[in-house]
Amino acid sequence: MKYGLITVLICIVIYEIFEHIILPLFWRIRYRKRNSACGPEGMIGKKCTVQQWNGTSGKVRVGAELWNASSPTPLIPGDEPVVKSIEGLTLRVSSQLERLPDLPIKRFDKDHAHDSSK
């Protein structure tokens, strides 16, 4: 009986150490570089919808919340810019057109369009 009780107590102590020390350390190490999914850091990179805009500032809706926002480019209500950063209670947004890579422009030359002799 005495050895059975000691074995049970040792198992409980080992389980508690594993549950409260080893598992939290494992999860912290595994997910330490992941960005927060909530709070201000979780909003960066999300699309928002422009509700009101005047010049370079206005109001945007992110999820169910209405935020003050600013952008270097003018936007119109209904646009869906992306949140780039947060400064205080103001979101810095940019239109999705700014995110596109620079593509080479192909020009159509009327003079040589039907010239197959070359």
CSV table of N, CA and C in Angstrom, one decimal:
chain,number,residue,atom,x,y,z
A,1,MET,N,0.8,-1.2,0.0
A,1,MET,CA,0.0,0.0,0.0
A,1,MET,C,0.9,1.3,0.0
A,2,LYS,N,2.0,1.2,0.8
A,2,LYS,CA,2.8,2.3,0.9
A,2,LYS,C,3.5,2.7,-0.4
A,3,TYR,N,3.9,1.7,-1.2
A,3,TYR,CA,4.6,1.9,-2.5
A,3,TYR,C,3.6,2.4,-3.5
A,4,GLY,N,2.4,1.9,-3.4
A,4,GLY,CA,1.3,2.3,-4.4
A,4,GLY,C,1.0,3.8,-4.2
A,5,LEU,N,0.9,4.3,-3.0
A,5,LEU,CA,0.7,5.7,-2.7
A,5,LEU,C,1.8,6.6,-3.2
A,6,ILE,N,3.1,6.2,-2.9
A,6,ILE,CA,4.2,6.9,-3.4
A,6,ILE,C,4.3,7.0,-4.9
A,7,THR,N,3.9,5.9,-5.6
A,7,THR,CA,3.9,5.8,-7.0
A,7,THR,C,2.9,6.8,-7.6
A,8,VAL,N,1.7,6.8,-7.0
A,8,VAL,CA,0.7,7.8,-7.4
A,8,VAL,C,1.1,9.2,-7.2
A,9,LEU,N,1.7,9.5,-6.1
A,9,LEU,CA,2.2,10.9,-5.9
A,9,LEU,C,3.3,11.3,-6.8
A,10,ILE,N,4.2,10.4,-7.1
A,10,ILE,CA,5.2,10.7,-8.1
A,10,ILE,C,4.6,10.9,-9.5
A,11,CYS,N,3.7,10.1,-9.9
A,11,CYS,CA,3.0,10.3,-11.2
A,11,CYS,C,2.3,11.7,-11.3
A,12,ILE,N,1.6,12.1,-10.2
A,12,ILE,CA,0.9,13.3,-10.2
A,12,ILE,C,1.9,14.5,-10.3
A,13,VAL,N,3.0,14.4,-9.6
A,13,VAL,CA,4.1,15.5,-9.6
A,13,VAL,C,4.7,15.5,-11.0
A,14,ILE,N,5.0,14.4,-11.6
A,14,ILE,CA,5.5,14.4,-13.0
A,14,ILE,C,4.5,15.0,-14.0
A,15,TYR,N,3.2,14.6,-13.9
A,15,TYR,CA,2.2,15.2,-14.7
A,15,TYR,C,2.1,16.7,-14.6
A,16,GLU,N,2.1,17.2,-13.4
A,16,GLU,CA,2.0,18.6,-13.2
A,16,GLU,C,3.2,19.4,-13.7
A,17,ILE,N,4.4,18.8,-13.6
A,17,ILE,CA,5.6,19.5,-14.1
A,17,ILE,C,5.5,19.5,-15.7
A,18,PHE,N,5.0,18.4,-16.2
A,18,PHE,CA,4.9,18.3,-17.7
A,18,PHE,C,3.8,19.3,-18.2
A,19,GLU,N,2.7,19.4,-17.5
A,19,GLU,CA,1.6,20.2,-17.9
A,19,GLU,C,1.9,21.7,-17.7
A,20,HIS,N,2.5,22.1,-16.7
A,20,HIS,CA,2.7,23.5,-16.3
A,20,HIS,C,4.1,24.1,-16.7
A,21,ILE,N,5.1,23.3,-17.0
A,21,ILE,CA,6.4,23.8,-17.4
A,21,ILE,C,6.8,23.3,-18.8
A,22,ILE,N,6.8,22.1,-19.1
A,22,ILE,CA,7.3,21.6,-20.3
A,22,ILE,C,6.4,21.9,-21.5
A,23,LEU,N,5.1,21.7,-21.4
A,23,LEU,CA,4.2,22.0,-22.5
A,23,LEU,C,4.2,23.5,-22.8
A,24,PRO,N,4.1,24.4,-21.9
A,24,PRO,CA,4.1,25.9,-22.2
A,24,PRO,C,5.4,26.3,-22.8
A,25,LEU,N,6.5,25.8,-22.4
A,25,LEU,CA,7.8,26.1,-23.0
A,25,LEU,C,7.9,25.6,-24.5
A,26,PHE,N,7.4,24.4,-24.7
A,26,PHE,CA,7.3,23.9,-26.1
A,26,PHE,C,6.5,24.7,-27.0
A,27,TRP,N,5.3,25.1,-26.5
A,27,TRP,CA,4.4,26.0,-27.4
A,27,TRP,C,5.0,27.4,-27.6
A,28,ARG,N,5.6,27.9,-26.6
A,28,ARG,CA,6.2,29.2,-26.7
A,28,ARG,C,7.4,29.2,-27.7
A,29,ILE,N,8.2,28.2,-27.7
A,29,ILE,CA,9.3,28.1,-28.6
A,29,ILE,C,8.8,27.8,-30.0
A,30,ARG,N,7.8,27.0,-30.2
A,30,ARG,CA,7.2,26.7,-31.5
A,30,ARG,C,6.6,27.9,-32.2
A,31,TYR,N,5.8,28.7,-31.4
A,31,TYR,CA,5.1,29.8,-32.0
A,31,TYR,C,5.6,31.2,-31.7
A,32,ARG,N,6.9,31.3,-31.3
A,32,ARG,CA,7.5,32.6,-30.9
A,32,ARG,C,7.6,33.6,-32.1
A,33,LYS,N,7.7,33.1,-33.3
A,33,LYS,CA,7.9,34.0,-34.4
A,33,LYS,C,6.6,34.3,-35.1
A,34,ARG,N,5.5,33.8,-34.7
A,34,ARG,CA,4.2,34.0,-35.3
A,34,ARG,C,3.7,35.4,-34.9
A,35,ASN,N,3.1,36.1,-35.8
A,35,ASN,CA,2.5,37.4,-35.5
A,35,ASN,C,1.2,37.2,-34.8
A,36,SER,N,0.9,38.2,-34.0
A,36,SER,CA,-0.3,38.1,-33.2
A,36,SER,C,-1.6,38.1,-34.1
A,37,ALA,N,-2.5,37.3,-33.8
A,37,ALA,CA,-3.8,37.3,-34.6
A,37,ALA,C,-4.8,38.3,-34.1
A,38,CYS,N,-4.5,38.9,-33.0
A,38,CYS,CA,-5.5,39.8,-32.4
A,38,CYS,C,-4.7,41.1,-32.0
A,39,GLY,N,-5.5,42.1,-31.7
A,39,GLY,CA,-4.9,43.4,-31.4
A,39,GLY,C,-4.4,44.2,-32.6
A,40,PRO,N,-3.8,45.3,-32.4
A,40,PRO,CA,-3.3,46.1,-33.5
A,40,PRO,C,-2.4,45.3,-34.5
A,41,GLU,N,-1.5,44.5,-34.0
A,41,GLU,CA,-0.6,43.8,-34.8
A,41,GLU,C,-1.3,42.8,-35.8
A,42,GLY,N,-2.4,42.3,-35.4
A,42,GLY,CA,-3.2,41.4,-36.2
A,42,GLY,C,-3.9,42.1,-37.4
A,43,MET,N,-4.0,43.4,-37.3
A,43,MET,CA,-4.7,44.1,-38.4
A,43,MET,C,-3.8,44.4,-39.6
A,44,ILE,N,-2.5,44.4,-39.4
A,44,ILE,CA,-1.6,44.7,-40.5
A,44,ILE,C,-1.7,43.7,-41.6
A,45,GLY,N,-1.9,44.1,-42.8
A,45,GLY,CA,-2.1,43.2,-44.0
A,45,GLY,C,-3.5,42.9,-44.3
A,46,LYS,N,-4.5,43.3,-43.5
A,46,LYS,CA,-5.9,43.0,-43.7
A,46,LYS,C,-6.5,44.1,-44.7
A,47,LYS,N,-7.5,43.6,-45.4
A,47,LYS,CA,-8.2,44.6,-46.3
A,47,LYS,C,-9.2,45.3,-45.4
A,48,CYS,N,-9.5,46.6,-45.8
A,48,CYS,CA,-10.5,47.4,-45.1
A,48,CYS,C,-11.3,48.0,-46.2
A,49,THR,N,-12.5,48.6,-45.9
A,49,THR,CA,-13.4,49.2,-46.8
A,49,THR,C,-13.5,50.7,-46.5
A,50,VAL,N,-13.3,51.5,-47.5
A,50,VAL,CA,-13.3,53.0,-47.3
A,50,VAL,C,-14.8,53.4,-47.1
A,51,GLN,N,-15.1,54.1,-46.0
A,51,GLN,CA,-16.5,54.6,-45.8
A,51,GLN,C,-16.6,56.0,-46.2
A,52,GLN,N,-15.6,56.8,-45.8
A,52,GLN,CA,-15.6,58.3,-46.1
A,52,GLN,C,-14.2,58.6,-46.4
A,53,TRP,N,-14.0,59.5,-47.3
A,53,TRP,CA,-12.6,59.9,-47.7
A,53,TRP,C,-12.6,61.4,-48.1
A,54,ASN,N,-11.5,62.1,-47.7
A,54,ASN,CA,-11.4,63.5,-48.1
A,54,ASN,C,-9.9,63.8,-48.2
A,55,GLY,N,-9.4,63.8,-49.4
A,55,GLY,CA,-8.0,64.1,-49.7
A,55,GLY,C,-7.1,62.9,-49.3
A,56,THR,N,-6.3,63.0,-48.3
A,56,THR,CA,-5.5,61.9,-47.9
A,56,THR,C,-5.9,61.2,-46.6
A,57,SER,N,-7.0,61.5,-46.0
A,57,SER,CA,-7.5,60.9,-44.8
A,57,SER,C,-9.0,60.7,-44.8
A,58,GLY,N,-9.4,59.8,-44.0
A,58,GLY,CA,-10.8,59.4,-43.9
A,58,GLY,C,-11.1,58.4,-42.9
A,59,LYS,N,-12.2,57.7,-43.2
A,59,LYS,CA,-12.7,56.6,-42.3
A,59,LYS,C,-12.7,55.3,-43.1
A,60,VAL,N,-12.2,54.2,-42.4
A,60,VAL,CA,-12.3,52.9,-43.1
A,60,VAL,C,-12.9,51.9,-42.1
A,61,ARG,N,-13.5,50.8,-42.6
A,61,ARG,CA,-14.1,49.8,-41.8
A,61,ARG,C,-13.2,48.6,-41.9
A,62,VAL,N,-12.7,48.1,-40.7
A,62,VAL,CA,-12.0,46.9,-40.6
A,62,VAL,C,-12.8,45.9,-39.8
A,63,GLY,N,-13.3,44.9,-40.4
A,63,GLY,CA,-14.3,44.0,-39.7
A,63,GLY,C,-15.5,44.8,-39.4
A,64,ALA,N,-15.8,44.9,-38.1
A,64,ALA,CA,-17.0,45.6,-37.6
A,64,ALA,C,-16.6,47.0,-37.0
A,65,GLU,N,-15.4,47.4,-37.1
A,65,GLU,CA,-14.9,48.6,-36.5
A,65,GLU,C,-14.6,49.7,-37.5
A,66,LEU,N,-14.9,50.9,-37.1
A,66,LEU,CA,-14.6,52.1,-38.0
A,66,LEU,C,-13.4,52.8,-37.4
A,67,TRP,N,-12.4,53.0,-38.3
A,67,TRP,CA,-11.1,53.6,-37.9
A,67,TRP,C,-10.8,54.8,-38.7
A,68,ASN,N,-10.0,55.7,-38.1
A,68,ASN,CA,-9.5,56.8,-38.8
A,68,ASN,C,-8.3,56.3,-39.7
A,69,ALA,N,-8.1,56.8,-40.9
A,69,ALA,CA,-7.1,56.3,-41.7
A,69,ALA,C,-6.5,57.4,-42.6
A,70,SER,N,-5.3,57.1,-43.0
A,70,SER,CA,-4.6,58.1,-43.9
A,70,SER,C,-3.9,57.3,-45.0
A,71,SER,N,-3.7,57.9,-46.2
A,71,SER,CA,-3.1,57.3,-47.3
A,71,SER,C,-2.4,58.3,-48.2
A,72,PRO,N,-1.3,58.0,-48.7
A,72,PRO,CA,-0.6,59.0,-49.6
A,72,PRO,C,-1.4,59.2,-50.9
A,73,THR,N,-2.2,58.3,-51.3
A,73,THR,CA,-3.0,58.4,-52.5
A,73,THR,C,-4.5,58.6,-52.2
A,74,PRO,N,-5.2,59.4,-53.0
A,74,PRO,CA,-6.6,59.6,-52.7
A,74,PRO,C,-7.4,58.3,-52.9
A,75,LEU,N,-8.4,58.1,-52.1
A,75,LEU,CA,-9.3,56.9,-52.2
A,75,LEU,C,-10.7,57.3,-52.3
A,76,ILE,N,-11.6,56.5,-52.8
A,76,ILE,CA,-13.0,56.8,-52.9
A,76,ILE,C,-13.8,55.7,-52.0
A,77,PRO,N,-14.9,56.1,-51.5
A,77,PRO,CA,-15.7,55.2,-50.8
A,77,PRO,C,-16.0,53.9,-51.6
A,78,GLY,N,-15.8,52.8,-50.9
A,78,GLY,CA,-16.0,51.5,-51.6
A,78,GLY,C,-14.7,50.8,-51.9
A,79,ASP,N,-13.6,51.6,-52.0
A,79,ASP,CA,-12.3,51.0,-52.2
A,79,ASP,C,-11.9,50.1,-51.1
A,80,GLU,N,-11.0,49.1,-51.4
A,80,GLU,CA,-10.5,48.2,-50.4
A,80,GLU,C,-9.0,48.2,-50.3
A,81,PRO,N,-8.5,49.2,-49.6
A,81,PRO,CA,-7.0,49.3,-49.4
A,81,PRO,C,-6.6,48.3,-48.3
A,82,VAL,N,-5.3,48.2,-48.2
A,82,VAL,CA,-4.7,47.2,-47.2
A,82,VAL,C,-4.0,48.0,-46.1
A,83,VAL,N,-4.2,47.6,-44.9
A,83,VAL,CA,-3.6,48.2,-43.7
A,83,VAL,C,-2.1,48.0,-43.7
A,84,LYS,N,-1.3,49.0,-43.8
A,84,LYS,CA,0.2,48.9,-43.8
A,84,LYS,C,0.8,49.0,-42.4
A,85,SER,N,0.3,50.0,-41.6
A,85,SER,CA,0.8,50.2,-40.3
A,85,SER,C,-0.2,50.9,-39.4
A,86,ILE,N,0.1,51.0,-38.1
A,86,ILE,CA,-0.8,51.7,-37.2
A,86,ILE,C,0.0,52.7,-36.4
A,87,GLU,N,-0.5,54.0,-36.4
A,87,GLU,CA,0.2,55.0,-35.6
A,87,GLU,C,-0.9,55.6,-34.6
A,88,GLY,N,-0.8,55.2,-33.4
A,88,GLY,CA,-1.9,55.7,-32.4
A,88,GLY,C,-3.2,55.1,-32.8
A,89,LEU,N,-4.2,55.9,-33.1
A,89,LEU,CA,-5.5,55.4,-33.5
A,89,LEU,C,-5.8,55.7,-34.9
A,90,THR,N,-4.7,55.8,-35.7
A,90,THR,CA,-4.9,56.1,-37.2
A,90,THR,C,-4.2,54.9,-37.9
A,91,LEU,N,-4.9,54.4,-38.9
A,91,LEU,CA,-4.3,53.3,-39.7
A,91,LEU,C,-3.7,54.0,-40.9
A,92,ARG,N,-2.5,53.5,-41.3
A,92,ARG,CA,-1.9,53.9,-42.6
A,92,ARG,C,-2.2,52.8,-43.6
A,93,VAL,N,-3.0,53.2,-44.6
A,93,VAL,CA,-3.4,52.3,-45.6
A,93,VAL,C,-2.8,52.6,-47.0
A,94,SER,N,-2.8,51.7,-47.9
A,94,SER,CA,-2.4,51.9,-49.2
A,94,SER,C,-3.3,51.1,-50.2
A,95,SER,N,-3.6,51.7,-51.3
A,95,SER,CA,-4.5,51.0,-52.3
A,95,SER,C,-3.8,49.8,-52.8
A,96,GLN,N,-4.5,48.8,-53.3
A,96,GLN,CA,-4.0,47.6,-53.8
A,96,GLN,C,-3.2,47.8,-55.0
A,97,LEU,N,-3.5,48.9,-55.8
A,97,LEU,CA,-2.7,49.2,-57.0
A,97,LEU,C,-1.3,49.4,-56.7
A,98,GLU,N,-1.0,50.0,-55.5
A,98,GLU,CA,0.4,50.3,-55.1
A,98,GLU,C,1.2,49.0,-54.9
A,99,ARG,N,0.5,47.9,-54.6
A,99,ARG,CA,1.1,46.6,-54.3
A,99,ARG,C,1.6,45.9,-55.5
A,100,LEU,N,1.0,46.2,-56.7
A,100,LEU,CA,1.4,45.5,-57.9
A,100,LEU,C,2.8,45.7,-58.3
A,101,PRO,N,3.5,44.7,-58.8
A,101,PRO,CA,4.9,44.9,-59.2
A,101,PRO,C,4.9,45.7,-60.5
A,102,ASP,N,6.0,46.4,-60.8
A,102,ASP,CA,6.2,47.1,-62.0
A,102,ASP,C,6.3,46.1,-63.2
A,103,LEU,N,5.4,46.2,-64.1
A,103,LEU,CA,5.5,45.3,-65.3
A,103,LEU,C,5.9,46.1,-66.5
A,104,PRO,N,6.7,45.5,-67.4
A,104,PRO,CA,7.1,46.2,-68.6
A,104,PRO,C,5.9,46.5,-69.4
A,105,ILE,N,6.0,47.7,-70.0
A,105,ILE,CA,4.9,48.2,-70.9
A,105,ILE,C,5.2,47.8,-72.3
A,106,LYS,N,4.2,47.0,-72.9
A,106,LYS,CA,4.3,46.6,-74.3
A,106,LYS,C,3.7,47.7,-75.1
A,107,ARG,N,4.4,48.2,-76.1
A,107,ARG,CA,3.8,49.3,-76.9
A,107,ARG,C,3.5,48.6,-78.3
A,108,PHE,N,2.4,49.1,-78.8
A,108,PHE,CA,1.9,48.6,-80.1
A,108,PHE,C,2.4,49.6,-81.2
A,109,ASP,N,3.2,49.1,-82.1
A,109,ASP,CA,3.7,50.0,-83.1
A,109,ASP,C,2.9,49.8,-84.4
A,110,LYS,N,2.1,50.8,-84.8
A,110,LYS,CA,1.2,50.7,-85.9
A,110,LYS,C,1.9,50.5,-87.2
A,111,ASP,N,3.1,51.1,-87.3
A,111,ASP,CA,3.8,51.0,-88.6
A,111,ASP,C,4.3,49.6,-88.9
A,112,HIS,N,4.7,48.9,-87.8
A,112,HIS,CA,5.3,47.5,-88.1
A,112,HIS,C,4.3,46.4,-87.7
A,113,ALA,N,3.0,46.7,-87.5
A,113,ALA,CA,2.1,45.7,-87.0
A,113,ALA,C,1.9,44.6,-88.1
A,114,HIS,N,1.8,45.0,-89.3
A,114,HIS,CA,1.5,44.0,-90.4
A,114,HIS,C,2.7,43.8,-91.3
A,115,ASP,N,3.9,44.2,-90.8
A,115,ASP,CA,5.1,44.0,-91.6
A,115,ASP,C,5.7,42.7,-91.4
A,116,SER,N,5.4,41.7,-92.2
A,116,SER,CA,5.9,40.4,-92.0
A,116,SER,C,7.2,40.1,-92.8
A,117,SER,N,7.7,41.1,-93.6
A,117,SER,CA,8.8,40.9,-94.4
A,117,SER,C,10.1,40.9,-93.6
A,118,LYS,N,10.1,41.5,-92.4
A,118,LYS,CA,11.3,41.6,-91.6
A,118,LYS,C,11.6,40.4,-90.8
